[in-house]
Amino acid sequence: LAEVLDSLLDNAVKYSPEGGDVDVALAVQEGEAVISVRDWGVGIPVERQTRIFERFYRAHAGTPYDFGGMGVGLYIAREVVRRHGGRMWFESREGQGSTFFVALPLPAPS
């Protein structure tokens, strides 16, 4: 799970303006721990959002924000989260940044 957070933070820094903020939050909601990582960068174009978790997909390929990579980071992150019984999703607006969420189930109180 540390690798998931590392991947999300790496992407947030990569797609933010130099010196820009990255916000990380943790909340407990309805029996889940929800981690959010928000950047204030370029965002993900709407037409590319449906494919963001596909293996080898790079949303910014061929754009000025193409920083290389293999397009597996978000795919692997979501698979790791799923294998821990959690879920992963995002919200993004082009030119305003993205927020990625990871929700993991908490043990029931004893």
Tab-separated table of N, CA and C in Angstrom:
chain	number	residue	atom	x	y	z
A	1	LEU	N	0.820	-1.205	0.000
A	1	LEU	CA	0.000	0.000	0.000
A	1	LEU	C	0.857	1.259	0.000
A	2	ALA	N	2.053	1.170	0.552
A	2	ALA	CA	2.954	2.322	0.517
A	2	ALA	C	3.299	2.683	-0.922
A	3	GLU	N	3.435	1.671	-1.770
A	3	GLU	CA	3.730	1.919	-3.185
A	3	GLU	C	2.572	2.631	-3.882
A	4	VAL	N	1.346	2.340	-3.463
A	4	VAL	CA	0.173	3.014	-4.029
A	4	VAL	C	0.253	4.501	-3.719
A	5	LEU	N	0.485	4.823	-2.461
A	5	LEU	CA	0.581	6.225	-2.061
A	5	LEU	C	1.755	6.904	-2.757
A	6	ASP	N	2.875	6.205	-2.863
A	6	ASP	CA	4.042	6.759	-3.549
A	6	ASP	C	3.723	7.069	-5.010
A	7	SER	N	3.009	6.178	-5.681
A	7	SER	CA	2.638	6.387	-7.083
A	7	SER	C	1.719	7.595	-7.239
A	8	LEU	N	0.729	7.711	-6.345
A	8	LEU	CA	-0.200	8.843	-6.425
A	8	LEU	C	0.509	10.165	-6.147
A	9	LEU	N	1.403	10.168	-5.164
A	9	LEU	CA	2.153	11.392	-4.862
A	9	LEU	C	3.089	11.762	-6.005
A	10	ASP	N	3.747	10.762	-6.586
A	10	ASP	CA	4.644	11.012	-7.712
A	10	ASP	C	3.890	11.643	-8.878
A	11	ASN	N	2.722	11.108	-9.205
A	11	ASN	CA	1.918	11.682	-10.286
A	11	ASN	C	1.462	13.094	-9.948
A	12	ALA	N	1.037	13.310	-8.711
A	12	ALA	CA	0.550	14.632	-8.311
A	12	ALA	C	1.642	15.684	-8.458
A	13	VAL	N	2.848	15.348	-8.049
A	13	VAL	CA	3.968	16.288	-8.178
A	13	VAL	C	4.322	16.483	-9.646
A	14	LYS	N	4.352	15.394	-10.393
A	14	LYS	CA	4.736	15.443	-11.805
A	14	LYS	C	3.821	16.345	-12.630
A	15	TYR	N	2.521	16.311	-12.356
A	15	TYR	CA	1.566	17.051	-13.179
A	15	TYR	C	1.129	18.373	-12.557
A	16	SER	N	1.833	18.811	-11.522
A	16	SER	CA	1.557	20.108	-10.896
A	16	SER	C	2.564	21.134	-11.387
A	17	PRO	N	2.206	22.416	-11.308
A	17	PRO	CA	3.190	23.441	-11.645
A	17	PRO	C	4.362	23.372	-10.667
A	18	GLU	N	5.530	23.757	-11.117
A	18	GLU	CA	6.699	23.744	-10.246
A	18	GLU	C	6.417	24.562	-8.990
A	19	GLY	N	6.677	23.966	-7.841
A	19	GLY	CA	6.419	24.640	-6.574
A	19	GLY	C	4.968	24.600	-6.140
A	20	GLY	N	4.119	23.931	-6.918
A	20	GLY	CA	2.691	23.861	-6.601
A	20	GLY	C	2.413	22.955	-5.414
A	21	ASP	N	1.248	23.115	-4.844
A	21	ASP	CA	0.848	22.323	-3.685
A	21	ASP	C	0.275	20.976	-4.099
A	22	VAL	N	0.473	20.006	-3.229
A	22	VAL	CA	-0.183	18.709	-3.313
A	22	VAL	C	-0.802	18.480	-1.941
A	23	ASP	N	-2.094	18.215	-1.904
A	23	ASP	CA	-2.805	18.013	-0.644
A	23	ASP	C	-3.084	16.531	-0.437
A	24	VAL	N	-2.796	16.059	0.769
A	24	VAL	CA	-3.070	14.673	1.140
A	24	VAL	C	-3.961	14.701	2.370
A	25	ALA	N	-5.012	13.896	2.356
A	25	ALA	CA	-5.930	13.848	3.495
A	25	ALA	C	-6.312	12.404	3.783
A	26	LEU	N	-6.662	12.164	5.038
A	26	LEU	CA	-7.152	10.863	5.473
A	26	LEU	C	-8.415	11.095	6.278
A	27	ALA	N	-9.464	10.358	5.954
A	27	ALA	CA	-10.731	10.476	6.674
A	27	ALA	C	-11.309	9.084	6.889
A	28	VAL	N	-12.142	8.961	7.896
A	28	VAL	CA	-12.883	7.723	8.124
A	28	VAL	C	-14.328	8.002	7.756
A	29	GLN	N	-14.832	7.213	6.807
A	29	GLN	CA	-16.199	7.400	6.315
A	29	GLN	C	-16.861	6.043	6.137
A	30	GLU	N	-17.953	5.829	6.838
A	30	GLU	CA	-18.774	4.629	6.654
A	30	GLU	C	-17.961	3.334	6.665
A	31	GLY	N	-17.119	3.174	7.677
A	31	GLY	CA	-16.357	1.946	7.832
A	31	GLY	C	-15.158	1.806	6.924
A	32	GLU	N	-14.749	2.889	6.296
A	32	GLU	CA	-13.582	2.860	5.408
A	32	GLU	C	-12.607	3.974	5.785
A	33	ALA	N	-11.338	3.699	5.580
A	33	ALA	CA	-10.325	4.748	5.621
A	33	ALA	C	-10.195	5.267	4.199
A	34	VAL	N	-10.390	6.564	4.011
A	34	VAL	CA	-10.341	7.156	2.671
A	34	VAL	C	-9.165	8.126	2.608
A	35	ILE	N	-8.241	7.823	1.727
A	35	ILE	CA	-7.071	8.670	1.496
A	35	ILE	C	-7.312	9.423	0.202
A	36	SER	N	-7.037	10.724	0.214
A	36	SER	CA	-7.140	11.500	-1.029
A	36	SER	C	-5.830	12.222	-1.283
A	37	VAL	N	-5.453	12.268	-2.548
A	37	VAL	CA	-4.259	12.988	-2.999
A	37	VAL	C	-4.712	13.933	-4.094
A	38	ARG	N	-4.560	15.233	-3.835
A	38	ARG	CA	-5.036	16.247	-4.782
A	38	ARG	C	-3.873	17.086	-5.289
A	39	ASP	N	-3.873	17.302	-6.592
A	39	ASP	CA	-2.931	18.254	-7.184
A	39	ASP	C	-3.726	19.385	-7.821
A	40	TRP	N	-3.053	20.448	-8.105
A	40	TRP	CA	-3.674	21.635	-8.707
A	40	TRP	C	-3.075	21.863	-10.091
A	41	GLY	N	-2.792	20.755	-10.777
A	41	GLY	CA	-2.086	20.821	-12.044
A	41	GLY	C	-2.972	20.835	-13.268
A	42	VAL	N	-2.535	20.096	-14.287
A	42	VAL	CA	-3.142	20.173	-15.614
A	42	VAL	C	-4.475	19.439	-15.721
A	43	GLY	N	-4.742	18.516	-14.817
A	43	GLY	CA	-5.974	17.739	-14.916
A	43	GLY	C	-5.900	16.729	-16.051
A	44	ILE	N	-6.928	15.926	-16.153
A	44	ILE	CA	-6.994	14.879	-17.171
A	44	ILE	C	-8.115	15.236	-18.135
A	45	PRO	N	-7.821	15.306	-19.437
A	45	PRO	CA	-8.874	15.632	-20.401
A	45	PRO	C	-10.057	14.662	-20.279
A	46	VAL	N	-11.257	15.191	-20.353
A	46	VAL	CA	-12.480	14.394	-20.181
A	46	VAL	C	-12.483	13.179	-21.097
A	47	GLU	N	-12.085	13.360	-22.337
A	47	GLU	CA	-12.142	12.256	-23.302
A	47	GLU	C	-11.145	11.142	-22.984
A	48	ARG	N	-10.226	11.376	-22.062
A	48	ARG	CA	-9.235	10.358	-21.699
A	48	ARG	C	-9.488	9.753	-20.317
A	49	GLN	N	-10.455	10.267	-19.609
A	49	GLN	CA	-10.667	9.835	-18.231
A	49	GLN	C	-11.141	8.394	-18.100
A	50	THR	N	-11.933	7.909	-19.030
A	50	THR	CA	-12.476	6.549	-18.897
A	50	THR	C	-11.398	5.471	-18.989
A	51	ARG	N	-10.257	5.815	-19.534
A	51	ARG	CA	-9.198	4.821	-19.740
A	51	ARG	C	-8.056	4.937	-18.735
A	52	ILE	N	-8.168	5.834	-17.771
A	52	ILE	CA	-7.033	6.186	-16.923
A	52	ILE	C	-6.445	5.001	-16.147
A	53	PHE	N	-7.258	4.003	-15.809
A	53	PHE	CA	-6.757	2.856	-15.048
A	53	PHE	C	-6.383	1.670	-15.932
A	54	GLU	N	-6.418	1.837	-17.251
A	54	GLU	CA	-6.035	0.745	-18.154
A	54	GLU	C	-4.525	0.554	-18.144
A	55	ARG	N	-4.123	-0.713	-18.239
A	55	ARG	CA	-2.698	-1.023	-18.298
A	55	ARG	C	-2.100	-0.458	-19.590
A	56	PHE	N	-0.966	0.195	-19.468
A	56	PHE	CA	-0.199	0.821	-20.551
A	56	PHE	C	-0.829	2.097	-21.105
A	57	TYR	N	-1.904	2.588	-20.491
A	57	TYR	CA	-2.517	3.826	-20.985
A	57	TYR	C	-1.837	5.027	-20.348
A	58	ARG	N	-1.497	6.007	-21.171
A	58	ARG	CA	-0.877	7.245	-20.707
A	58	ARG	C	-1.753	8.401	-21.170
A	59	ALA	N	-2.440	9.028	-20.240
A	59	ALA	CA	-3.420	10.069	-20.569
A	59	ALA	C	-2.799	11.272	-21.258
A	60	HIS	N	-1.540	11.551	-20.970
A	60	HIS	CA	-0.924	12.754	-21.534
A	60	HIS	C	0.063	12.446	-22.666
A	61	ALA	N	0.011	11.226	-23.198
A	61	ALA	CA	0.889	10.867	-24.314
A	61	ALA	C	0.643	11.813	-25.485
A	62	GLY	N	1.718	12.306	-26.064
A	62	GLY	CA	1.604	13.188	-27.221
A	62	GLY	C	1.224	14.618	-26.887
A	63	THR	N	1.250	14.975	-25.608
A	63	THR	CA	0.943	16.347	-25.194
A	63	THR	C	2.191	16.967	-24.579
A	64	PRO	N	2.172	18.269	-24.313
A	64	PRO	CA	3.328	18.878	-23.637
A	64	PRO	C	3.562	18.304	-22.234
A	65	TYR	N	2.590	17.570	-21.700
A	65	TYR	CA	2.717	16.997	-20.358
A	65	TYR	C	3.079	15.519	-20.399
A	66	ASP	N	3.639	15.074	-21.511
A	66	ASP	CA	4.061	13.687	-21.664
A	66	ASP	C	5.433	13.535	-21.021
A	67	PHE	N	5.450	12.982	-19.804
A	67	PHE	CA	6.702	12.819	-19.072
A	67	PHE	C	7.243	11.401	-19.182
A	68	GLY	N	6.772	10.670	-20.162
A	68	GLY	CA	7.249	9.309	-20.352
A	68	GLY	C	6.553	8.345	-19.415
A	69	GLY	N	7.207	7.250	-19.158
A	69	GLY	CA	6.612	6.218	-18.309
A	69	GLY	C	5.970	5.143	-19.160
A	70	MET	N	5.572	4.076	-18.490
A	70	MET	CA	5.005	2.932	-19.205
A	70	MET	C	3.489	2.877	-19.142
A	71	GLY	N	2.875	3.728	-18.341
A	71	GLY	CA	1.424	3.700	-18.243
A	71	GLY	C	0.895	2.559	-17.404
A	72	VAL	N	1.682	2.129	-16.407
A	72	VAL	CA	1.219	1.032	-15.554
A	72	VAL	C	1.003	1.447	-14.103
A	73	GLY	N	1.428	2.626	-13.723
A	73	GLY	CA	1.359	3.043	-12.324
A	73	GLY	C	-0.034	3.013	-11.736
A	74	LEU	N	-0.988	3.654	-12.392
A	74	LEU	CA	-2.354	3.688	-11.866
A	74	LEU	C	-3.030	2.324	-11.982
A	75	TYR	N	-2.702	1.591	-13.028
A	75	TYR	CA	-3.248	0.237	-13.174
A	75	TYR	C	-2.816	-0.637	-11.995
A	76	ILE	N	-1.522	-0.633	-11.702
A	76	ILE	CA	-1.000	-1.446	-10.599
A	76	ILE	C	-1.560	-0.958	-9.270
A	77	ALA	N	-1.602	0.357	-9.077
A	77	ALA	CA	-2.123	0.911	-7.826
A	77	ALA	C	-3.551	0.433	-7.576
A	78	ARG	N	-4.388	0.502	-8.581
A	78	ARG	CA	-5.778	0.085	-8.394
A	78	ARG	C	-5.881	-1.415	-8.122
A	79	GLU	N	-5.048	-2.212	-8.776
A	79	GLU	CA	-5.060	-3.656	-8.522
A	79	GLU	C	-4.643	-3.965	-7.081
A	80	VAL	N	-3.636	-3.281	-6.580
A	80	VAL	CA	-3.196	-3.479	-5.194
A	80	VAL	C	-4.327	-3.122	-4.236
A	81	VAL	N	-4.972	-1.993	-4.484
A	81	VAL	CA	-6.083	-1.562	-3.631
A	81	VAL	C	-7.214	-2.593	-3.673
A	82	ARG	N	-7.552	-3.069	-4.844
A	82	ARG	CA	-8.611	-4.086	-4.974
A	82	ARG	C	-8.274	-5.350	-4.190
A	83	ARG	N	-7.020	-5.767	-4.253
A	83	ARG	CA	-6.609	-6.999	-3.562
A	83	ARG	C	-6.636	-6.838	-2.043
A	84	HIS	N	-6.677	-5.607	-1.590
A	84	HIS	CA	-6.844	-5.337	-0.158
A	84	HIS	C	-8.315	-5.080	0.181
A	85	GLY	N	-9.206	-5.355	-0.754
A	85	GLY	CA	-10.631	-5.194	-0.514
A	85	GLY	C	-11.130	-3.768	-0.635
A	86	GLY	N	-10.311	-2.908	-1.250
A	86	GLY	CA	-10.678	-1.498	-1.362
A	86	GLY	C	-11.084	-1.099	-2.761
A	87	ARG	N	-11.208	0.178	-2.926
A	87	ARG	CA	-11.566	0.736	-4.239
A	87	ARG	C	-10.789	2.026	-4.449
A	88	MET	N	-10.663	2.400	-5.713
A	88	MET	CA	-9.894	3.586	-6.084
A	88	MET	C	-10.626	4.302	-7.205
A	89	TRP	N	-10.703	5.633	-7.112
A	89	TRP	CA	-11.362	6.431	-8.137
A	89	TRP	C	-10.736	7.824	-8.135
A	90	PHE	N	-11.193	8.658	-9.059
A	90	PHE	CA	-10.639	10.003	-9.145
A	90	PHE	C	-11.693	10.983	-9.628
A	91	GLU	N	-11.388	12.252	-9.416
A	91	GLU	CA	-12.147	13.368	-9.981
A	91	GLU	C	-11.114	14.291	-10.610
A	92	SER	N	-11.414	14.809	-11.783
A	92	SER	CA	-10.448	15.663	-12.460
A	92	SER	C	-11.156	16.667	-13.353
A	93	ARG	N	-10.591	17.853	-13.390
A	93	ARG	CA	-11.063	18.887	-14.319
A	93	ARG	C	-9.835	19.443	-15.022
A	94	GLU	N	-9.893	19.419	-16.325
A	94	GLU	CA	-8.756	19.888	-17.112
A	94	GLU	C	-8.425	21.324	-16.737
A	95	GLY	N	-7.150	21.567	-16.476
A	95	GLY	CA	-6.680	22.892	-16.100
A	95	GLY	C	-6.866	23.224	-14.632
A	96	GLN	N	-7.510	22.323	-13.874
A	96	GLN	CA	-7.748	22.585	-12.452
A	96	GLN	C	-7.199	21.504	-11.535
A	97	GLY	N	-6.707	20.427	-12.091
A	97	GLY	CA	-6.104	19.391	-11.268
A	97	GLY	C	-6.961	18.159	-11.099
A	98	SER	N	-6.426	17.234	-10.315
A	98	SER	CA	-7.064	15.937	-10.094
A	98	SER	C	-6.977	15.560	-8.626
A	99	THR	N	-7.950	14.784	-8.190
A	99	THR	CA	-7.917	14.185	-6.856
A	99	THR	C	-8.130	12.692	-7.021
A	100	PHE	N	-7.207	11.913	-6.485
A	100	PHE	CA	-7.327	10.462	-6.492
A	100	PHE	C	-7.673	10.002	-5.085
A	101	PHE	N	-8.600	9.054	-5.013
A	101	PHE	CA	-9.095	8.543	-3.740
A	101	PHE	C	-8.811	7.049	-3.628
A	102	VAL	N	-8.438	6.632	-2.432
A	102	VAL	CA	-8.284	5.220	-2.109
A	102	VAL	C	-9.114	4.969	-0.861
A	103	ALA	N	-10.051	4.028	-0.937
A	103	ALA	CA	-10.878	3.665	0.209
A	103	ALA	C	-10.586	2.214	0.574
A	104	LEU	N	-10.240	2.007	1.832
A	104	LEU	CA	-9.923	0.671	2.324
A	104	LEU	C	-10.830	0.338	3.502
A	105	PRO	N	-11.335	-0.889	3.541
A	105	PRO	CA	-12.236	-1.251	4.638
A	105	PRO	C	-11.493	-1.291	5.971
A	106	LEU	N	-12.169	-0.814	7.008
A	106	LEU	CA	-11.631	-0.884	8.361
A	106	LEU	C	-12.221	-2.101	9.064
A	107	PRO	N	-11.476	-2.688	9.989
A	107	PRO	CA	-12.046	-3.817	10.723
A	107	PRO	C	-13.246	-3.363	11.548
A	108	ALA	N	-14.204	-4.241	11.685
A	108	ALA	CA	-15.395	-3.919	12.482
A	108	ALA	C	-14.991	-3.772	13.945
A	109	PRO	N	-15.602	-2.814	14.649
A	109	PRO	CA	-15.272	-2.659	16.071
A	109	PRO	C	-15.649	-3.923	16.845
A	110	SER	N	-14.814	-4.249	17.817
A	110	SER	CA	-15.096	-5.478	18.583
A	110	SER	C	-15.827	-5.183	19.872
